[in-house]
Short mmCIF file of C-alpha atoms and ligand atoms in Angstrom, two decimals:
data_model
loop_
_atom_site.label_atom_id
_atom_site.label_comp_id
_atom_site.label_asym_id
_atom_site.label_seq_id
_atom_site.Cartn_x
_atom_site.Cartn_y
_atom_site.Cartn_z
CA MET A 1 0.06 -0.10 -0.08
CA LEU A 2 2.80 2.57 0.79
CA GLU A 3 4.08 2.09 -2.83
CA LEU A 4 0.69 3.14 -3.84
CA PHE A 5 0.58 5.88 -1.80
CA HIS A 6 4.18 7.00 -3.32
CA GLN A 7 3.03 6.65 -6.91
CA ASN A 8 -0.29 8.43 -6.34
CA PRO A 9 -0.02 11.38 -4.02
CA ALA A 10 -3.84 12.04 -4.61
CA ARG A 11 -4.40 8.43 -3.49
CA SER A 12 -6.35 9.47 -0.04
CA THR A 13 -8.36 12.11 -1.64
CA GLN A 14 -9.43 9.89 -4.69
CA LEU A 15 -10.38 6.86 -2.25
CA SER A 16 -12.43 8.83 -0.20
CA ILE A 17 -16.30 9.43 -0.19
CA GLN A 18 -18.27 12.17 1.64
CA HIS A 19 -21.99 11.52 2.26
CA ASP A 20 -23.72 14.37 4.19
CA GLU A 21 -21.61 14.23 7.94
CA LEU A 22 -20.15 10.66 7.13
CA PHE A 23 -16.74 10.58 5.57
CA LEU A 24 -15.32 7.36 4.34
CA ASP A 25 -11.38 6.94 3.67
CA TYR A 26 -10.89 3.72 2.10
CA SER A 27 -7.32 4.39 0.70
CA LYS A 28 -5.69 2.06 3.11
CA ASN A 29 -6.85 -1.00 1.27
CA LEU A 30 -4.99 -3.64 -0.94
CA VAL A 31 -6.40 -2.03 -4.12
CA ASP A 32 -5.04 -0.41 -7.14
CA GLU A 33 -6.61 1.33 -9.73
CA ASN A 34 -7.04 -1.98 -11.74
CA VAL A 35 -8.46 -3.75 -8.75
CA MET A 36 -11.04 -1.04 -8.16
CA THR A 37 -12.01 -0.97 -12.04
CA ALA A 38 -12.35 -4.85 -11.95
CA LEU A 39 -14.51 -4.66 -8.71
CA LEU A 40 -16.66 -2.05 -10.19
CA ASP A 41 -17.03 -3.88 -13.53
CA LEU A 42 -17.99 -6.84 -11.49
CA ALA A 43 -20.76 -4.57 -9.75
CA ASN A 44 -21.95 -3.48 -13.29
CA GLN A 45 -22.13 -6.97 -14.79
CA SER A 46 -24.11 -8.36 -11.66
CA SER A 47 -27.79 -7.56 -11.73
CA LEU A 48 -27.20 -5.20 -8.65
CA LYS A 49 -28.80 -2.12 -10.30
CA THR A 50 -31.94 -3.91 -10.94
CA HIS A 51 -31.95 -5.97 -7.94
CA THR A 52 -31.66 -2.73 -5.97
CA GLU A 53 -34.65 -1.33 -7.81
CA ALA A 54 -36.33 -4.37 -7.24
CA MET A 55 -36.44 -3.79 -3.32
CA PHE A 56 -37.00 -0.21 -3.33
CA ASP A 57 -40.12 -1.21 -5.89
CA GLY A 58 -41.27 -3.70 -3.07
CA GLN A 59 -40.89 -6.69 -5.19
CA PRO A 60 -40.74 -9.96 -3.35
CA ILE A 61 -37.11 -10.26 -3.56
CA ASN A 62 -37.12 -12.55 -0.26
CA THR A 63 -37.91 -15.55 -2.68
CA SER A 64 -38.16 -18.39 -0.37
CA GLU A 65 -40.72 -16.63 1.60
CA HIS A 66 -42.29 -14.51 -1.08
CA LYS A 67 -41.74 -11.37 0.53
CA ALA A 68 -40.65 -7.84 0.04
CA ALA A 69 -38.07 -6.16 1.72
CA LEU A 70 -39.38 -2.67 2.03
CA HIS A 71 -37.85 -1.48 5.14
CA PRO A 72 -36.62 1.86 3.35
CA ALA A 73 -40.44 2.66 3.37
CA LEU A 74 -40.17 3.00 6.94
CA ARG A 75 -38.22 6.15 6.64
CA GLY A 76 -39.78 7.43 3.29
CA LYS A 77 -41.41 10.59 2.46
CA PRO A 78 -44.60 10.62 0.46
CA GLU A 79 -42.66 11.53 -2.57
CA ASP A 80 -40.72 8.50 -2.40
CA ASN A 81 -43.83 6.72 -3.36
CA TYR A 82 -42.98 3.33 -1.71
CA HIS A 83 -45.81 0.79 -2.77
CA LEU A 84 -46.73 -2.97 -2.31
CA ASN A 85 -48.33 -4.75 -5.13
CA GLY A 86 -49.27 -1.33 -6.82
CA VAL A 87 -50.72 -0.23 -3.04
CA PRO A 88 -48.88 2.96 -1.68
CA VAL A 89 -47.49 2.10 1.92
CA HIS A 90 -46.79 5.27 3.18
CA GLU A 91 -50.03 6.03 4.74
CA GLN A 92 -49.80 2.64 6.89
CA VAL A 93 -46.15 3.83 7.87
CA GLU A 94 -47.32 7.33 8.93
CA GLN A 95 -50.26 5.72 11.11
CA ALA A 96 -48.00 3.33 12.91
CA LEU A 97 -45.53 6.28 13.43
CA LYS A 98 -48.20 8.38 14.89
CA ARG A 99 -48.81 5.83 17.37
CA VAL A 100 -45.09 5.61 18.21
CA SER A 101 -45.21 9.35 18.55
CA SER A 102 -48.41 9.58 20.65
CA ILE A 103 -47.52 6.83 23.11
CA SER A 104 -43.88 7.52 23.70
CA GLU A 105 -44.52 11.34 24.21
CA LYS A 106 -47.36 10.28 26.77
CA ILE A 107 -44.87 7.95 28.36
CA ARG A 108 -41.90 10.68 28.39
CA GLN A 109 -44.26 13.41 29.85
CA GLY A 110 -45.32 11.33 32.62
CA ARG A 111 -48.88 10.84 31.54
CA TRP A 112 -49.12 7.40 30.90
CA LEU A 113 -49.72 5.60 34.14
CA GLY A 114 -49.58 2.26 35.65
CA SER A 115 -52.20 0.36 37.42
CA THR A 116 -51.64 2.56 40.77
CA GLY A 117 -51.64 5.74 39.05
CA LYS A 118 -47.84 6.36 38.96
CA ALA A 119 -45.91 7.50 35.86
CA ILE A 120 -43.38 5.08 34.04
CA THR A 121 -39.60 5.43 35.30
CA ASP A 122 -38.39 1.96 33.78
CA VAL A 123 -39.10 0.12 30.63
CA ILE A 124 -38.32 -3.36 29.98
CA GLN A 125 -37.93 -4.35 26.19
CA LEU A 126 -38.37 -8.17 25.98
CA GLY A 127 -37.14 -9.52 22.58
CA VAL A 128 -34.47 -10.87 20.79
CA GLY A 129 -32.71 -10.87 17.62
CA GLY A 130 -33.90 -7.85 15.49
CA SER A 131 -36.35 -7.30 18.27
CA GLU A 132 -33.74 -6.44 20.48
CA LEU A 133 -30.33 -5.68 19.00
CA GLY A 134 -31.67 -2.54 16.83
CA PRO A 135 -33.27 -0.78 19.55
CA ARG A 136 -30.68 -1.73 22.16
CA ILE A 137 -27.89 -0.25 20.21
CA ALA A 138 -29.93 2.89 19.28
CA CYS A 139 -30.63 3.57 22.72
CA GLN A 140 -27.00 2.90 23.92
CA ALA A 141 -25.59 4.99 20.93
CA LEU A 142 -27.95 7.82 21.62
CA GLN A 143 -28.00 7.89 25.16
CA ALA A 144 -26.93 11.80 24.94
CA TYR A 145 -30.41 12.20 23.93
CA ALA A 146 -31.95 9.80 26.58
CA HIS A 147 -34.84 11.05 29.06
CA PRO A 148 -33.11 11.64 32.53
CA ASN A 149 -35.89 9.85 34.44
CA ILE A 150 -36.78 6.94 32.28
CA LYS A 151 -34.57 3.96 32.09
CA ILE A 152 -34.61 1.32 29.12
CA HIS A 153 -33.81 -2.06 30.10
CA PHE A 154 -33.34 -5.12 27.51
CA VAL A 155 -33.71 -8.69 28.38
CA SER A 156 -33.63 -11.08 25.31
CA ASN A 157 -31.50 -14.30 26.65
CA ALA A 158 -33.45 -17.31 27.72
CA ASP A 159 -31.26 -17.11 30.53
CA GLY A 160 -33.63 -16.65 33.69
CA ALA A 161 -30.79 -14.89 35.55
CA GLU A 162 -31.17 -11.66 33.04
CA ILE A 163 -35.00 -11.19 33.52
CA LEU A 164 -35.03 -12.26 37.20
CA SER A 165 -32.39 -9.93 38.29
CA THR A 166 -33.55 -7.10 35.91
CA VAL A 167 -37.04 -6.95 37.55
CA LYS A 168 -35.44 -7.51 41.02
CA GLY A 169 -34.11 -3.95 41.44
CA LEU A 170 -37.21 -2.34 39.78
CA ASN A 171 -40.57 -0.82 41.01
CA ALA A 172 -43.43 -2.69 39.42
CA GLU A 173 -45.84 0.24 40.00
CA THR A 174 -43.57 2.30 37.67
CA THR A 175 -42.42 -0.16 35.22
CA LEU A 176 -43.57 -0.89 31.44
CA ILE A 177 -43.13 -4.11 29.65
CA ILE A 178 -42.58 -4.19 25.95
CA ILE A 179 -42.91 -7.61 24.45
CA ALA A 180 -41.28 -7.11 20.97
CA SER A 181 -41.65 -9.84 18.53
CA LYS A 182 -42.39 -10.05 14.87
CA SER A 183 -43.80 -13.29 14.96
CA PHE A 184 -44.91 -13.16 18.60
CA THR A 185 -44.01 -16.87 19.03
CA THR A 186 -40.43 -16.84 19.57
CA GLU A 187 -40.03 -19.22 22.71
CA GLU A 188 -37.35 -17.14 24.64
CA THR A 189 -39.43 -13.73 24.53
CA MET A 190 -42.49 -15.77 25.48
CA LEU A 191 -40.86 -17.27 28.37
CA ASN A 192 -39.41 -13.66 29.37
CA ALA A 193 -42.94 -12.39 28.98
CA ARG A 194 -44.35 -14.84 31.16
CA SER A 195 -41.83 -14.23 33.92
CA ALA A 196 -41.96 -10.49 33.72
CA LEU A 197 -45.85 -10.84 33.77
CA SER A 198 -45.85 -13.02 36.92
CA TRP A 199 -43.53 -10.49 38.59
CA LEU A 200 -45.96 -7.71 37.70
CA GLU A 201 -48.86 -9.81 38.93
CA SER A 202 -47.25 -10.82 42.29
CA SER A 203 -45.78 -7.25 42.99
CA LEU A 204 -49.03 -5.52 42.40
CA GLY A 205 -51.64 -8.10 43.20
CA LEU A 206 -52.98 -8.19 39.76
CA SER A 207 -54.43 -10.79 37.57
CA ASP A 208 -53.87 -10.74 33.78
CA ALA A 209 -51.01 -7.94 34.15
CA GLN A 210 -51.11 -8.45 30.29
CA SER A 211 -54.17 -6.76 29.88
CA THR A 212 -53.32 -3.57 32.01
CA THR A 213 -51.46 -0.40 30.94
CA HIS A 214 -47.92 -2.17 32.09
CA VAL A 215 -47.86 -3.92 29.11
CA PHE A 216 -47.34 -3.31 25.29
CA GLY A 217 -47.00 -5.70 22.35
CA VAL A 218 -44.87 -4.94 19.00
CA THR A 219 -45.64 -7.26 16.43
CA ALA A 220 -46.49 -8.37 13.02
CA ASN A 221 -48.99 -10.72 14.24
CA VAL A 222 -51.44 -9.09 16.05
CA GLU A 223 -53.59 -12.16 16.30
CA ASN A 224 -51.18 -13.88 18.50
CA ALA A 225 -50.59 -10.58 20.61
CA ARG A 226 -54.33 -10.37 21.13
CA SER A 227 -54.70 -14.04 22.03
CA PHE A 228 -51.95 -13.55 24.56
CA GLY A 229 -54.14 -11.26 26.27
CA ILE A 230 -52.57 -7.47 25.66
CA ALA A 231 -55.15 -5.00 25.45
CA ALA A 232 -55.95 -3.69 21.94
CA PRO A 233 -54.82 -0.18 22.06
CA GLN A 234 -51.48 -1.35 23.44
CA ILE A 235 -50.58 -3.69 20.60
CA LEU A 236 -48.41 -1.91 17.72
CA GLU A 237 -48.22 -3.56 14.47
CA PHE A 238 -45.74 -3.37 11.93
CA GLU A 239 -45.60 -5.22 8.56
CA GLU A 240 -44.65 -8.63 7.18
CA TRP A 241 -42.33 -6.82 4.53
CA VAL A 242 -40.22 -5.64 7.50
CA GLY A 243 -37.45 -8.19 8.15
CA GLY A 244 -36.55 -8.64 11.97
CA ARG A 245 -33.04 -7.43 11.79
CA TYR A 246 -34.29 -4.34 9.75
CA SER A 247 -36.96 -3.52 11.97
CA LEU A 248 -35.74 -0.96 14.24
CA TRP A 249 -37.24 1.82 11.95
CA SER A 250 -40.61 0.41 12.73
CA SER A 251 -42.86 0.32 15.85
CA ILE A 252 -40.22 -1.92 17.29
CA GLY A 253 -38.43 1.25 17.97
CA LEU A 254 -41.06 2.23 20.45
CA CYS A 255 -38.46 2.12 23.13
CA ILE A 256 -35.97 4.09 21.20
CA SER A 257 -38.58 7.03 20.84
CA ILE A 258 -39.35 6.67 24.56
CA SER A 259 -35.96 7.09 25.45
CA ILE A 260 -34.55 9.86 22.90
CA GLY A 261 -38.04 11.29 22.10
CA TYR A 262 -39.96 11.09 18.92
CA ASP A 263 -38.16 14.11 17.21
CA ASN A 264 -34.93 12.70 17.62
CA PHE A 265 -36.35 9.03 16.36
CA LYS A 266 -37.36 11.08 13.20
CA ALA A 267 -33.88 12.40 12.92
CA MET A 268 -32.60 8.89 12.98
CA LEU A 269 -35.33 7.88 10.12
CA SER A 270 -34.15 10.86 8.08
CA GLY A 271 -30.49 10.12 8.15
CA ALA A 272 -31.30 6.66 6.95
CA ARG A 273 -33.63 8.18 4.35
CA ASP A 274 -30.63 10.18 3.13
CA MET A 275 -28.68 6.92 3.01
CA ASP A 276 -31.13 5.46 1.11
CA ILE A 277 -31.13 8.22 -1.62
CA HIS A 278 -27.64 8.10 -1.78
CA PHE A 279 -27.34 4.52 -2.20
CA ARG A 280 -29.99 4.63 -5.00
CA THR A 281 -28.55 7.48 -6.97
CA ALA A 282 -24.66 8.04 -6.48
CA PRO A 283 -22.61 6.28 -9.08
CA PHE A 284 -21.08 2.91 -8.13
CA GLU A 285 -17.49 4.65 -7.76
CA SER A 286 -19.02 7.15 -5.49
CA ASN A 287 -21.45 4.96 -3.60
CA MET A 288 -20.20 4.48 0.17
CA PRO A 289 -22.37 1.12 0.52
CA VAL A 290 -21.13 -0.33 -2.76
CA ILE A 291 -17.51 0.72 -2.05
CA LEU A 292 -17.51 -0.88 1.18
CA ALA A 293 -19.31 -4.16 -0.20
CA LEU A 294 -16.85 -4.46 -3.13
CA LEU A 295 -13.85 -4.24 -0.79
CA GLY A 296 -15.35 -6.70 1.38
CA ILE A 297 -15.86 -9.10 -1.58
CA TRP A 298 -12.19 -8.31 -2.71
CA TYR A 299 -10.84 -9.68 0.67
CA ASN A 300 -13.32 -12.25 1.30
CA ASN A 301 -13.49 -13.94 -2.64
CA PHE A 302 -10.04 -12.95 -3.90
CA LEU A 303 -7.74 -12.57 -0.84
CA ASN A 304 -9.43 -15.24 1.12
CA ALA A 305 -9.97 -13.12 4.20
CA GLN A 306 -12.34 -15.09 6.34
CA THR A 307 -13.24 -12.53 8.79
CA ILE A 308 -14.06 -8.92 8.81
CA ALA A 309 -13.39 -6.76 12.30
CA ILE A 310 -15.66 -3.97 13.28
CA ILE A 311 -13.69 -1.28 15.62
CA PRO A 312 -15.53 1.75 16.82
CA TYR A 313 -13.63 4.28 18.81
CA CYS A 314 -16.67 4.84 20.68
CA GLU A 315 -17.83 3.03 23.59
CA ARG A 316 -21.53 3.97 23.04
CA LEU A 317 -21.13 2.03 19.77
CA THR A 318 -20.08 -1.33 21.63
CA LEU A 319 -22.84 -3.11 20.62
CA LEU A 320 -22.00 -2.31 16.69
CA PRO A 321 -20.25 -5.65 16.34
CA ALA A 322 -23.08 -7.64 17.94
CA TYR A 323 -25.76 -5.65 15.87
CA LEU A 324 -23.63 -6.29 12.59
CA GLN A 325 -23.27 -9.67 13.28
CA GLN A 326 -26.80 -10.22 12.76
CA LEU A 327 -27.42 -8.03 10.13
CA ASP A 328 -24.40 -9.28 8.12
CA MET A 329 -24.08 -13.16 9.00
CA GLU A 330 -28.06 -13.87 9.37
CA SER A 331 -28.61 -12.03 6.18
CA ASN A 332 -25.61 -13.51 4.05
CA GLY A 333 -24.60 -16.53 5.96
CA LYS A 334 -25.88 -18.64 3.15
CA SER A 335 -24.14 -21.45 0.92
CA ILE A 336 -26.81 -21.69 -1.86
CA SER A 337 -28.17 -19.31 -4.45
CA LEU A 338 -31.40 -17.48 -5.13
CA ASN A 339 -32.07 -20.59 -7.34
CA ASP A 340 -31.30 -23.01 -4.66
CA GLN A 341 -28.07 -24.19 -6.30
CA PRO A 342 -24.89 -24.77 -4.09
CA LEU A 343 -22.31 -22.00 -4.31
CA ASP A 344 -18.62 -22.80 -5.14
CA TYR A 345 -17.59 -19.48 -3.51
CA ALA A 346 -17.26 -17.74 0.01
CA THR A 347 -20.38 -15.77 1.19
CA ALA A 348 -20.39 -13.45 4.45
CA PRO A 349 -17.30 -13.35 6.31
CA ILE A 350 -17.07 -14.02 10.14
CA LEU A 351 -17.76 -10.60 11.67
CA TRP A 352 -16.53 -9.59 14.96
CA GLY A 353 -15.04 -6.61 17.03
CA GLN A 354 -14.83 -4.78 19.91
CA THR A 355 -14.44 -1.05 20.70
CA GLY A 356 -10.97 0.90 20.72
CA THR A 357 -8.98 1.44 22.86
CA ASP A 358 -9.83 -1.68 24.75
CA GLY A 359 -9.23 -3.82 21.70
CA GLN A 360 -5.59 -2.42 21.28
CA HIS A 361 -4.75 -4.16 24.74
CA ALA A 362 -6.22 -7.63 23.61
CA PHE A 363 -6.45 -8.75 20.03
CA PHE A 364 -4.67 -5.95 18.27
CA GLN A 365 -1.21 -8.13 18.79
CA LEU A 366 -2.98 -10.57 16.19
CA LEU A 367 -3.87 -7.59 13.74
CA HIS A 368 -0.41 -6.16 13.83
CA GLN A 369 1.59 -9.52 13.79
CA GLY A 370 -0.60 -12.38 13.70
CA SER A 371 -0.96 -14.60 10.60
CA HIS A 372 -4.69 -13.78 9.38
CA LEU A 373 -5.46 -11.13 6.90
CA VAL A 374 -8.19 -9.28 8.78
CA PRO A 375 -9.60 -6.16 7.04
CA ILE A 376 -10.98 -3.86 9.42
CA ASP A 377 -13.93 -0.79 9.60
CA PHE A 378 -12.65 1.71 12.21
CA ILE A 379 -15.56 3.83 12.95
CA ALA A 380 -15.51 7.12 14.89
CA ALA A 381 -17.23 10.58 15.83
CA ILE A 382 -15.04 13.47 15.61
CA ASN A 383 -17.02 15.31 18.11
CA ASP A 384 -18.26 13.80 21.37
CA PRO A 385 -20.45 16.26 23.69
CA LEU A 386 -20.16 13.56 26.39
CA SER A 387 -16.52 13.33 26.36
CA ASN A 388 -13.79 16.34 26.74
CA ARG A 389 -11.09 17.52 24.78
CA THR A 390 -8.45 15.85 26.63
CA HIS A 391 -10.08 12.29 26.36
CA HIS A 392 -11.24 12.65 22.79
CA ARG A 393 -8.23 13.97 21.32
CA PHE A 394 -6.41 11.04 22.88
CA LEU A 395 -9.06 8.62 21.80
CA LEU A 396 -8.98 9.66 18.14
CA ASN A 397 -5.23 10.05 17.96
CA ASN A 398 -5.19 6.43 18.96
CA LEU A 399 -7.54 5.36 16.08
CA LEU A 400 -5.22 7.42 13.57
CA ALA A 401 -2.17 5.71 15.03
CA GLN A 402 -3.50 2.40 14.74
CA ALA A 403 -4.63 2.62 11.18
CA ALA A 404 -1.39 4.32 10.19
CA ALA A 405 0.62 1.68 12.07
CA LEU A 406 -1.20 -1.49 10.61
CA MET A 407 -0.33 0.06 7.10
CA THR A 408 3.13 1.18 7.34
CA GLY A 409 4.43 -1.35 9.74
CA LYS A 410 8.02 -1.05 10.90
CA LYS A 411 11.05 -2.98 10.00
CA GLY A 412 14.64 -2.03 10.89
CA LYS A 413 17.81 -3.49 9.39
CA ASN A 414 18.94 -5.16 12.66
CA THR A 415 15.56 -5.47 14.20
CA PRO A 416 14.81 -8.85 15.70
CA ALA A 417 11.99 -10.93 14.16
CA HIS A 418 9.62 -10.22 17.08
CA LYS A 419 9.88 -6.25 16.99
CA VAL A 420 8.97 -6.41 12.92
CA TYR A 421 5.70 -5.16 12.31
CA PRO A 422 5.08 -6.31 8.38
CA GLY A 423 2.41 -3.64 7.92
CA ASN A 424 0.10 -3.49 4.64
CA LYS A 425 -2.66 -4.33 6.87
CA PRO A 426 -5.96 -3.08 5.35
CA SER A 427 -8.54 -0.76 6.98
CA ASN A 428 -11.47 1.57 6.24
CA MET A 429 -12.00 4.48 8.29
CA LEU A 430 -15.46 5.93 8.80
CA LEU A 431 -15.62 9.31 10.47
CA MET A 432 -19.05 10.97 11.49
CA ASN A 433 -18.94 14.63 12.68
CA GLU A 434 -21.03 13.53 16.13
CA LEU A 435 -22.99 10.35 17.03
CA SER A 436 -26.17 12.29 16.38
CA PRO A 437 -29.56 10.57 15.61
CA LYS A 438 -29.19 11.49 12.20
CA ASN A 439 -25.61 9.98 11.58
CA PHE A 440 -26.55 7.19 13.57
CA GLY A 441 -29.52 6.43 11.15
CA ALA A 442 -27.25 6.88 8.02
CA LEU A 443 -24.40 4.37 9.69
CA ILE A 444 -26.96 1.76 10.23
CA ALA A 445 -28.62 2.04 6.77
CA LEU A 446 -25.10 2.31 5.16
CA TYR A 447 -24.23 -1.33 6.63
CA GLU A 448 -27.83 -2.33 5.72
CA HIS A 449 -27.16 -1.61 2.03
CA LYS A 450 -23.66 -2.80 2.17
CA VAL A 451 -24.86 -6.22 3.09
CA PHE A 452 -27.61 -5.89 0.52
CA VAL A 453 -24.95 -5.16 -2.30
CA GLN A 454 -23.03 -8.21 -1.23
CA GLY A 455 -25.98 -10.65 -1.15
CA SER A 456 -27.05 -9.21 -4.50
CA ILE A 457 -23.46 -10.02 -6.23
CA TRP A 458 -23.33 -13.20 -4.28
CA ASN A 459 -26.69 -14.12 -5.87
CA ILE A 460 -28.07 -15.29 -2.59
CA ASN A 461 -31.27 -14.51 -0.66
CA SER A 462 -30.23 -11.90 2.22
CA TYR A 463 -33.68 -11.69 3.76
CA ASP A 464 -34.47 -15.08 4.93
CA GLN A 465 -32.73 -17.16 7.81
CA TRP A 466 -33.84 -20.89 7.33
CA GLY A 467 -30.51 -21.94 9.08
CA VAL A 468 -31.88 -21.07 12.76
CA GLU A 469 -34.93 -23.29 12.50
CA LEU A 470 -33.42 -26.80 13.01
CA GLY A 471 -32.05 -25.82 16.56
CA LYS A 472 -35.30 -24.55 17.46
CA GLN A 473 -37.21 -27.52 16.35
CA MET A 474 -34.68 -29.87 18.44
CA THR A 475 -35.17 -27.65 21.49
CA ARG A 476 -38.97 -28.61 21.16
CA GLU A 477 -38.23 -31.99 20.92
CA LEU A 478 -36.12 -31.96 23.81
CA MET A 479 -38.40 -29.90 26.04
CA SER A 480 -41.35 -32.48 24.95
CA ASP A 481 -42.69 -34.81 27.48
CA ASP A 482 -42.97 -37.27 24.87
CA SER A 483 -40.47 -40.46 25.85
CA LEU A 484 -39.50 -40.40 22.30
CA GLY A 485 -37.92 -37.07 22.57
CA ILE A 486 -34.35 -37.80 23.97
CA GLU A 487 -34.25 -41.42 22.25
CA ALA A 488 -34.26 -39.89 18.95
CA PHE A 489 -31.16 -38.01 19.59
CA ASP A 490 -27.33 -38.87 19.11
CA SER A 491 -25.58 -40.94 21.83
CA SER A 492 -23.37 -37.85 22.83
CA THR A 493 -26.64 -35.71 23.28
CA GLN A 494 -28.27 -38.44 25.33
CA GLN A 495 -25.34 -38.83 27.48
CA LEU A 496 -25.23 -35.00 28.13
CA SER A 497 -28.89 -34.86 28.76
CA LYS A 498 -28.17 -37.65 31.31
CA TYR A 499 -25.56 -36.04 33.00
CA ILE A 500 -27.55 -32.82 33.36
CA HIS A 501 -30.47 -34.51 34.68
CA HIS A 502 -28.05 -36.31 37.20
CA HIS A 503 -26.49 -33.18 38.31
CA THR A 504 -29.38 -30.79 38.56
CA GLN A 505 -30.40 -29.78 41.90
CA PRO A 506 -33.82 -29.73 43.34
CA SER A 507 -35.85 -26.69 41.89
CA THR A 508 -36.15 -23.89 44.05
CA ASP A 509 -39.05 -22.34 41.92
O1 F6P B 1 -34.47 -16.97 15.26
C1 F6P B 1 -34.24 -15.70 14.45
C2 F6P B 1 -35.06 -14.68 14.47
O2 F6P B 1 -36.14 -14.99 13.57
C3 F6P B 1 -34.41 -13.24 13.92
O3 F6P B 1 -34.31 -13.23 12.48
C4 F6P B 1 -35.48 -12.33 14.41
O4 F6P B 1 -35.09 -11.15 14.47
C5 F6P B 1 -35.60 -13.01 15.77
O5 F6P B 1 -35.53 -14.41 15.60
C6 F6P B 1 -36.76 -12.62 16.78
O6 F6P B 1 -37.94 -12.93 15.93
P1 F6P B 1 -39.26 -12.48 16.54
O7 F6P B 1 -39.28 -10.77 16.41
O8 F6P B 1 -40.18 -12.83 15.91
O9 F6P B 1 -39.42 -12.66 18.05
#
């Protein structure tokens, strides 16, 4: 890479893209002009352009489930003219947003009361995957905008210690439970919901807590939420054409709006919409999602890198790797084509990461001197109103130093091998002016579209997730009282099941 910089003094400006308050410098990548031209040719020769229009046009690009992936409509304006089967969807989206706005503002203003007449101080969002990660990262990233007296808690895991310890410290009188599940069938969410309800009931002397003002349901399956007993005015709906991992923009974002306020929630949507427009209209060579996707394909398919690291230099983006793991790996972790044919090339890399500077004292050793090629996305906000000048200057200089050190390396004539830094390690640098709702929305939409572009070029369905079903089904078999349950399993699982049974202490329930 250093050689390429010497050959072309304009490399860093040429290999940079500005979109609104986001700046991407991708000059520290193992690409020259020929590689970039070839990658752009690949994009042009693929059906990316028509596929993109098919997505924005509401066509059923999720072919295995015959569904559209119309999440950009959730942040659309009337003039974007999103429609499904010829029917405009904007009105429907607006109605749902109005409910998010009025409910969240009532809660924020202390006008939504619990069963004993008290205002809400704590919200527990029960949901998993897309019904948790998006809202959770948004609330964490945008905590500078959070309501000072309302705390949002998230419980996703079936691990009972989570829900039980979360409710332990809370006052049921002032606690609101949001049961967030697109399907309203997800076992861990329903299990957590039942535990939360029985806590509400025993604390408040209620029966049927699910029908009180303490409980909301957010779902695409209103029927299931109703039969669970949630009061109709407390069920917020979103549409089947919103994939779970693309749902933070929908009513699933109710808790985001409660936390940061509806105006900030809308600003997040508008940042995402601006990114939609950029993605749809910018030429491939200056299109941020397309360039990130092509660089990813270069490392994944041509240089055989098996992973990608996401390293935000911002502690409030600590969940970004986890969020992107679902977005990227659940979307593109596939090995058959759209036509159900086996693929003979790699698809989604293993995505991992952690914030800097912490990562510098852990896995950066491997990045600098290890044996794997690991392309990195560094992400940071230039201004941070929650920090101060001293800290932020140190943080950002660490970021610049790491990216530079990885690229330049260090070799001396008489340097012992263990002190040699080979360098030539690639990274992208994505800078935002500030971690504002608008820029956060743009950041998430950027990665949504990156994942879309890669899925499109790999010719896979990025919108289904059949791979997660078998494990769910086998859990149900193990949970069944049917004696056939365990007998049908392999001998290792049978042994482990017996071992667990043998060592289980009497229940304290
Ligand atoms: O099991 C995977 C998955 O279906 C994800 O795609 C989804 O985000 C998550 O489970 C939760 O699903 P639901 O919102 O229907 O509870």
